[in-house]
Amino acid sequence: MLQRGMTVLVIDLDPQSNSSTTLSPTNPKKLNYTAVTLIQRPDIRIDECIYDSIFPGVFILPMVMKMRELEIELWRKDTDLIAMQLAKIKEGTYDIILIDCPPNLGS
């Protein structure tokens, strides 16, 4: 994908945060905004939560949260909130969007 000049956005919704840990140039815990920010604070713009990764052309919306905290947060909030936030990504900004979901999402 990158060899073809495509841009990729990785959205890490998995509380294990492996995508964030692997792709972020810094410790994701040191970032101001993450995917959880979009759940807790809908006033934050999604582009404020997206960071450059260690690979040119790859961007990351990181996750920093424990599984239990995420489940509680999602239970308390409208389940469509993340989808509404993701819909705010400007069309054409990224060629490919990959979403890393927790294995038990929806169960």
Tab-separated table of C-alpha atoms in Angstrom, residues 7-67:
chain	number	residue	atom	x	y	z
A	7	THR	CA	-2.201	6.763	2.931
A	8	VAL	CA	-3.441	4.522	5.723
A	9	LEU	CA	-5.279	5.360	8.932
A	10	VAL	CA	-5.186	2.742	11.686
A	11	ILE	CA	-7.946	3.206	14.264
A	12	ASP	CA	-7.073	1.298	17.414
A	13	LEU	CA	-10.234	0.449	19.370
A	14	ASP	CA	-8.681	-2.567	21.068
A	15	PRO	CA	-7.791	-1.802	24.713
A	16	GLN	CA	-4.762	-4.085	24.422
A	17	SER	CA	-3.384	-1.194	22.330
A	18	ASN	CA	-1.012	-3.323	20.264
A	19	SER	CA	-1.512	-1.237	17.121
A	20	SER	CA	-0.890	1.950	19.085
A	21	THR	CA	2.192	0.585	20.804
A	22	THR	CA	3.617	-0.755	17.547
A	23	LEU	CA	2.910	2.246	15.322
A	24	SER	CA	3.231	5.272	17.614
A	25	PRO	CA	6.596	7.044	17.607
A	26	THR	CA	6.061	7.856	21.277
A	27	ASN	CA	4.428	6.105	24.201
A	28	PRO	CA	0.669	6.355	23.470
A	29	LYS	CA	0.065	7.117	27.157
A	30	LYS	CA	1.858	10.434	26.632
A	31	LEU	CA	-0.494	11.570	23.855
A	32	ASN	CA	-3.094	14.221	24.619
A	33	TYR	CA	-6.006	12.661	22.754
A	34	THR	CA	-6.878	9.059	21.901
A	35	ALA	CA	-9.844	7.018	20.690
A	36	VAL	CA	-11.213	7.166	24.223
A	37	THR	CA	-11.231	10.953	23.987
A	38	LEU	CA	-13.771	10.640	21.171
A	39	ILE	CA	-16.039	8.644	23.478
A	40	GLN	CA	-15.627	10.854	26.514
A	41	ARG	CA	-15.502	14.253	24.792
A	42	PRO	CA	-17.498	14.533	21.559
A	43	ASP	CA	-16.479	18.210	21.343
A	44	ILE	CA	-12.942	17.156	20.355
A	45	ARG	CA	-12.332	17.021	16.603
A	46	ILE	CA	-11.261	13.608	15.333
A	47	ASP	CA	-8.251	15.074	13.521
A	48	GLU	CA	-6.897	16.171	16.926
A	49	CYS	CA	-6.723	12.478	17.901
A	50	ILE	CA	-4.847	11.263	14.803
A	51	TYR	CA	-1.048	11.142	14.867
A	52	ASP	CA	1.783	10.308	12.494
A	53	SER	CA	3.092	6.783	12.933
A	54	ILE	CA	6.636	5.497	12.616
A	55	PHE	CA	5.898	4.805	8.933
A	56	PRO	CA	5.474	7.622	6.403
A	57	GLY	CA	1.922	7.655	5.061
A	58	VAL	CA	0.526	5.692	8.016
A	59	PHE	CA	-1.446	7.504	10.687
A	60	ILE	CA	-2.802	6.212	13.997
A	61	LEU	CA	-5.809	7.025	16.131
A	62	PRO	CA	-4.414	5.395	19.288
A	63	MET	CA	-6.092	3.563	22.151
A	64	VAL	CA	-4.941	3.857	25.734
A	65	MET	CA	-7.339	2.198	28.168
A	66	LYS	CA	-7.913	-1.009	30.001
A	67	MET	CA	-10.593	-3.372	28.667
